PDB file of C-alpha atoms in Angstrom:
ATOM      1  CA  MET A   1     -13.481   6.627   4.226  1.00 69.00           C
ATOM      2  CA  ALA A   2     -10.763   7.225   1.992  1.00 88.00           C
ATOM      3  CA  ASP A   3     -10.558  10.111  -0.453  1.00 95.00           C
ATOM      4  CA  ILE A   4      -8.618   9.544  -3.681  1.00 96.00           C
ATOM      5  CA  HIS A   5      -6.978  11.804  -6.358  1.00 97.00           C
ATOM      6  CA  VAL A   6      -6.050  10.846  -9.666  1.00 96.00           C
ATOM      7  CA  ASP A   7      -3.560  13.077 -11.472  1.00 96.00           C
ATOM      8  CA  THR A   8      -2.999  11.950 -14.916  1.00 94.00           C
ATOM      9  CA  ASP A   9      -0.603  14.722 -15.733  1.00 94.00           C
ATOM     10  CA  GLU A  10       1.667  13.783 -12.833  1.00 94.00           C
ATOM     11  CA  THR A  11       0.990  10.057 -13.380  1.00 96.00           C
ATOM     12  CA  SER A  12       0.007   9.559  -9.821  1.00 97.00           C
ATOM     13  CA  LEU A  13      -2.670   8.492  -7.525  1.00 97.00           C
ATOM     14  CA  THR A  14      -3.126   9.974  -4.015  1.00 98.00           C
ATOM     15  CA  LEU A  15      -5.191   8.298  -1.297  1.00 98.00           C
ATOM     16  CA  THR A  16      -5.940  10.153   1.995  1.00 98.00           C
ATOM     17  CA  ALA A  17      -7.554   8.577   4.772  1.00 98.00           C
ATOM     18  CA  LEU A  18      -8.543   9.454   8.385  1.00 97.00           C
ATOM     19  CA  PHE A  19      -8.496   7.152  11.261  1.00 97.00           C
ATOM     20  CA  ALA A  20      -9.749   7.577  15.001  1.00 96.00           C
ATOM     21  CA  ALA A  21      -6.349   6.158  16.297  1.00 97.00           C
ATOM     22  CA  PRO A  22      -3.032   7.783  17.123  1.00 97.00           C
ATOM     23  CA  PRO A  23      -0.189   7.584  14.486  1.00 97.00           C
ATOM     24  CA  GLU A  24       1.741   4.957  16.234  1.00 97.00           C
ATOM     25  CA  ARG A  25      -1.367   2.560  16.087  1.00 97.00           C
ATOM     26  CA  VAL A  26      -1.918   3.238  12.273  1.00 98.00           C
ATOM     27  CA  TRP A  27       1.628   2.789  11.727  1.00 98.00           C
ATOM     28  CA  GLN A  28       1.284  -1.009  13.053  1.00 97.00           C
ATOM     29  CA  VAL A  29      -1.031  -1.772  10.134  1.00 97.00           C
ATOM     30  CA  TRP A  30       2.101  -1.287   8.053  1.00 98.00           C
ATOM     31  CA  ALA A  31       4.691  -2.621  10.407  1.00 97.00           C
ATOM     32  CA  ASP A  32       3.042  -5.850  11.687  1.00 97.00           C
ATOM     33  CA  PRO A  33       2.984  -8.363   8.729  1.00 98.00           C
ATOM     34  CA  ARG A  34      -0.089 -10.186  10.283  1.00 97.00           C
ATOM     35  CA  GLN A  35      -1.958  -6.788  10.423  1.00 97.00           C
ATOM     36  CA  LEU A  36      -0.792  -5.899   6.891  1.00 97.00           C
ATOM     37  CA  GLU A  37      -2.233  -9.195   5.648  1.00 97.00           C
ATOM     38  CA  ARG A  38      -5.759  -8.350   6.884  1.00 96.00           C
ATOM     39  CA  TRP A  39      -6.149  -5.105   4.721  1.00 96.00           C
ATOM     40  CA  TRP A  40      -3.352  -4.980   1.969  1.00 95.00           C
ATOM     41  CA  GLY A  41      -5.402  -7.026  -0.518  1.00 89.00           C
ATOM     42  CA  PRO A  42      -8.899  -5.923  -1.382  1.00 90.00           C
ATOM     43  CA  PRO A  43     -12.056  -7.873  -0.012  1.00 92.00           C
ATOM     44  CA  GLY A  44     -11.909 -11.353  -1.474  1.00 92.00           C
ATOM     45  CA  TYR A  45      -8.093 -11.122  -2.367  1.00 93.00           C
ATOM     46  CA  PRO A  46      -6.373 -11.583   0.841  1.00 93.00           C
ATOM     47  CA  ALA A  47      -2.838 -11.135   1.347  1.00 96.00           C
ATOM     48  CA  THR A  48      -0.155 -13.544   2.825  1.00 97.00           C
ATOM     49  CA  VAL A  49       3.252 -11.751   3.739  1.00 97.00           C
ATOM     50  CA  VAL A  50       6.209 -13.934   3.145  1.00 97.00           C
ATOM     51  CA  GLU A  51       9.052 -11.562   3.918  1.00 96.00           C
ATOM     52  CA  HIS A  52       8.763  -8.264   5.798  1.00 97.00           C
ATOM     53  CA  GLU A  53      11.579  -5.742   6.549  1.00 97.00           C
ATOM     54  CA  LEU A  54      10.468  -2.145   6.742  1.00 96.00           C
ATOM     55  CA  THR A  55      13.853  -0.838   6.999  1.00 96.00           C
ATOM     56  CA  PRO A  56      15.886   1.134   4.080  1.00 97.00           C
ATOM     57  CA  GLY A  57      17.260  -1.549   1.659  1.00 96.00           C
ATOM     58  CA  GLY A  58      14.628  -4.026   3.198  1.00 97.00           C
ATOM     59  CA  ALA A  59      12.084  -6.002   1.239  1.00 95.00           C
ATOM     60  CA  VAL A  60       8.332  -6.913   1.646  1.00 96.00           C
ATOM     61  CA  THR A  61       7.179  -9.812  -0.588  1.00 96.00           C
ATOM     62  CA  TYR A  62       3.612 -11.078  -0.397  1.00 96.00           C
ATOM     63  CA  PHE A  63       0.935 -12.735  -2.589  1.00 96.00           C
ATOM     64  CA  MET A  64      -2.809 -12.207  -2.857  1.00 95.00           C
ATOM     65  CA  THR A  65      -5.055 -15.243  -3.260  1.00 96.00           C
ATOM     66  CA  GLY A  66      -8.242 -14.669  -5.401  1.00 94.00           C
ATOM     67  CA  PRO A  67     -11.433 -16.255  -5.070  1.00 95.00           C
ATOM     68  CA  ASP A  68     -10.525 -18.871  -7.678  1.00 95.00           C
ATOM     69  CA  GLY A  69      -7.355 -19.779  -5.631  1.00 96.00           C
ATOM     70  CA  GLU A  70      -4.938 -17.928  -8.132  1.00 95.00           C
ATOM     71  CA  ARG A  71      -2.115 -16.369  -6.374  1.00 95.00           C
ATOM     72  CA  TYR A  72      -0.991 -12.820  -7.393  1.00 92.00           C
ATOM     73  CA  PRO A  73       2.550 -12.110  -6.018  1.00 94.00           C
ATOM     74  CA  GLY A  74       3.959  -8.543  -5.296  1.00 94.00           C
ATOM     75  CA  TRP A  75       6.813  -6.935  -3.668  1.00 96.00           C
ATOM     76  CA  TRP A  76       8.168  -3.642  -1.919  1.00 96.00           C
ATOM     77  CA  ARG A  77      11.769  -2.373  -1.755  1.00 97.00           C
ATOM     78  CA  VAL A  78      11.861  -0.016   0.883  1.00 98.00           C
ATOM     79  CA  THR A  79      13.952   3.101   0.312  1.00 98.00           C
ATOM     80  CA  GLU A  80      13.146   5.099   3.337  1.00 98.00           C
ATOM     81  CA  ALA A  81      11.305   4.309   6.796  1.00 97.00           C
ATOM     82  CA  ASP A  82      10.832   6.803   9.650  1.00 96.00           C
ATOM     83  CA  THR A  83       8.646   5.016  12.251  1.00 94.00           C
ATOM     84  CA  PRO A  84       5.942   6.002  12.693  1.00 96.00           C
ATOM     85  CA  ARG A  85       5.680   8.870   9.927  1.00 97.00           C
ATOM     86  CA  LEU A  86       7.116   7.854   6.739  1.00 98.00           C
ATOM     87  CA  LEU A  87       7.394   4.973   4.376  1.00 98.00           C
ATOM     88  CA  ARG A  88       8.940   5.113   0.880  1.00 98.00           C
ATOM     89  CA  LEU A  89       9.139   2.182  -1.324  1.00 97.00           C
ATOM     90  CA  VAL A  90       9.297   0.783  -4.860  1.00 96.00           C
ATOM     91  CA  ASP A  91       6.080  -1.337  -5.070  1.00 95.00           C
ATOM     92  CA  GLY A  92       5.848  -3.870  -7.810  1.00 93.00           C
ATOM     93  CA  PHE A  93       4.168  -6.925  -9.237  1.00 90.00           C
ATOM     94  CA  GLY A  94       5.464 -10.515  -9.525  1.00 86.00           C
ATOM     95  CA  GLU A  95       8.096 -12.419  -7.150  1.00 83.00           C
ATOM     96  CA  GLY A  96      10.560  -9.573  -7.422  1.00 75.00           C
ATOM     97  CA  PRO A  97      12.004  -6.777  -9.501  1.00 73.00           C
ATOM     98  CA  ASP A  98      12.996  -9.017 -12.205  1.00 69.00           C
ATOM     99  CA  ASP A  99       9.849 -10.860 -12.487  1.00 68.00           C
ATOM    100  CA  GLY A 100       6.978  -8.305 -13.212  1.00 55.00           C
ATOM    101  CA  GLY A 101       7.340  -8.694 -16.933  1.00 67.00           C
ATOM    102  CA  ASP A 102       5.769  -5.536 -18.510  1.00 76.00           C
ATOM    103  CA  LEU A 103       3.966  -4.642 -15.383  1.00 84.00           C
ATOM    104  CA  PRO A 104       4.714  -1.200 -13.955  1.00 91.00           C
ATOM    105  CA  THR A 105       6.131  -0.321 -10.682  1.00 93.00           C
ATOM    106  CA  SER A 106       5.370   2.818  -8.619  1.00 96.00           C
ATOM    107  CA  SER A 107       7.529   4.995  -6.309  1.00 97.00           C
ATOM    108  CA  THR A 108       5.160   4.954  -3.293  1.00 98.00           C
ATOM    109  CA  THR A 109       5.366   7.240  -0.447  1.00 98.00           C
ATOM    110  CA  VAL A 110       3.064   6.751   2.773  1.00 98.00           C
ATOM    111  CA  THR A 111       2.887   9.701   5.351  1.00 98.00           C
ATOM    112  CA  VAL A 112       1.150   9.183   8.941  1.00 98.00           C
ATOM    113  CA  GLU A 113       0.488  12.245  10.646  1.00 98.00           C
ATOM    114  CA  ALA A 114      -1.473  13.280  14.024  1.00 98.00           C
ATOM    115  CA  THR A 115      -4.756  15.349  13.491  1.00 97.00           C
ATOM    116  CA  GLU A 116      -5.606  17.851  15.844  1.00 96.00           C
ATOM    117  CA  ASP A 117      -8.532  15.675  17.174  1.00 95.00           C
ATOM    118  CA  GLY A 118      -6.086  12.863  18.224  1.00 94.00           C
ATOM    119  CA  GLY A 119      -6.601  10.945  15.120  1.00 97.00           C
ATOM    120  CA  THR A 120      -4.429  10.171  12.203  1.00 98.00           C
ATOM    121  CA  ARG A 121      -4.198  11.191   8.434  1.00 98.00           C
ATOM    122  CA  MET A 122      -2.625   8.742   6.262  1.00 98.00           C
ATOM    123  CA  THR A 123      -1.678   9.582   2.835  1.00 98.00           C
ATOM    124  CA  LEU A 124      -0.395   7.038   0.305  1.00 98.00           C
ATOM    125  CA  VAL A 125       0.977   8.488  -2.971  1.00 98.00           C
ATOM    126  CA  GLY A 126       1.743   6.142  -5.865  1.00 97.00           C
ATOM    127  CA  ALA A 127       3.737   7.778  -8.704  1.00 97.00           C
ATOM    128  CA  TYR A 128       4.572   6.096 -12.177  1.00 97.00           C
ATOM    129  CA  ASP A 129       7.345   6.578 -14.689  1.00 95.00           C
ATOM    130  CA  SER A 130       5.212   7.273 -17.750  1.00 95.00           C
ATOM    131  CA  PRO A 131       1.421   7.843 -18.868  1.00 96.00           C
ATOM    132  CA  GLU A 132       1.333   4.449 -20.307  1.00 94.00           C
ATOM    133  CA  GLU A 133       2.442   2.797 -17.063  1.00 94.00           C
ATOM    134  CA  PHE A 134      -0.103   4.922 -15.234  1.00 96.00           C
ATOM    135  CA  ALA A 135      -2.839   4.006 -17.695  1.00 95.00           C
ATOM    136  CA  LYS A 136      -1.883   0.327 -17.287  1.00 94.00           C
ATOM    137  CA  VAL A 137      -2.328   0.005 -13.534  1.00 93.00           C
ATOM    138  CA  MET A 138      -5.448   2.176 -13.784  1.00 95.00           C
ATOM    139  CA  ALA A 139      -6.939  -0.382 -16.168  1.00 95.00           C
ATOM    140  CA  MET A 140      -6.085  -3.042 -13.764  1.00 91.00           C
ATOM    141  CA  GLY A 141      -8.420  -1.472 -11.265  1.00 92.00           C
ATOM    142  CA  MET A 142      -5.653   0.229  -9.149  1.00 92.00           C
ATOM    143  CA  GLU A 143      -8.132   3.044  -7.806  1.00 93.00           C
ATOM    144  CA  GLU A 144     -10.853   0.742  -6.784  1.00 93.00           C
ATOM    145  CA  GLY A 145      -8.353  -2.010  -5.386  1.00 92.00           C
ATOM    146  CA  ILE A 146      -6.512   0.453  -3.083  1.00 94.00           C
ATOM    147  CA  THR A 147      -9.631   2.174  -1.878  1.00 94.00           C
ATOM    148  CA  LEU A 148     -11.416  -1.130  -0.892  1.00 93.00           C
ATOM    149  CA  ALA A 149      -8.259  -2.182   0.658  1.00 94.00           C
ATOM    150  CA  VAL A 150      -7.653   0.747   2.820  1.00 96.00           C
ATOM    151  CA  SER A 151     -11.350   0.604   3.758  1.00 95.00           C
ATOM    152  CA  GLN A 152     -10.590  -2.498   5.685  1.00 95.00           C
ATOM    153  CA  ILE A 153      -8.257  -0.561   8.307  1.00 97.00           C
ATOM    154  CA  ASP A 154     -10.993   0.920  10.394  1.00 96.00           C
ATOM    155  CA  THR A 155     -12.124  -2.462  11.455  1.00 95.00           C
ATOM    156  CA  LEU A 156      -8.668  -3.711  12.176  1.00 95.00           C
ATOM    157  CA  LEU A 157      -7.876  -0.421  14.445  1.00 96.00           C
ATOM    158  CA  ALA A 158     -11.229  -0.880  16.182  1.00 93.00           C
ATOM    159  CA  GLU A 159      -9.974  -4.549  17.437  1.00 90.00           C
TER     160      GLU A 159
END
């Protein structure tokens, strides 16, 4: 189960989830594009990863397919990666940085750390440049979408 904190003053959303698996295993749900596909989109909107390079300067491109068959593209530009602990990226909508129209991008930080019980705490922080951008993604259902997406990781880790 994930805990989510919305901070309108800081225009950020923080999701924290605990997993009964070591950090190296949890990191794989990000590092392996086939595993990423199985959880990145919320239920009913599976992701298809097209490009996947989790190194500084690397890119991840994907699309989610809705129940009606419509595709919703997205992209990441990786700014920092420290396997298996830290991932920083710019996250956006559309085919790439120049294709998102007026849709906001976030500066996203993912940390993966061991817990005392041998499990892992994964924290994902998405920060937006303005209150208007933040309000737009919240109105699009970002809080519910990321919570539902992350809720699929436990099943993947159990396999």
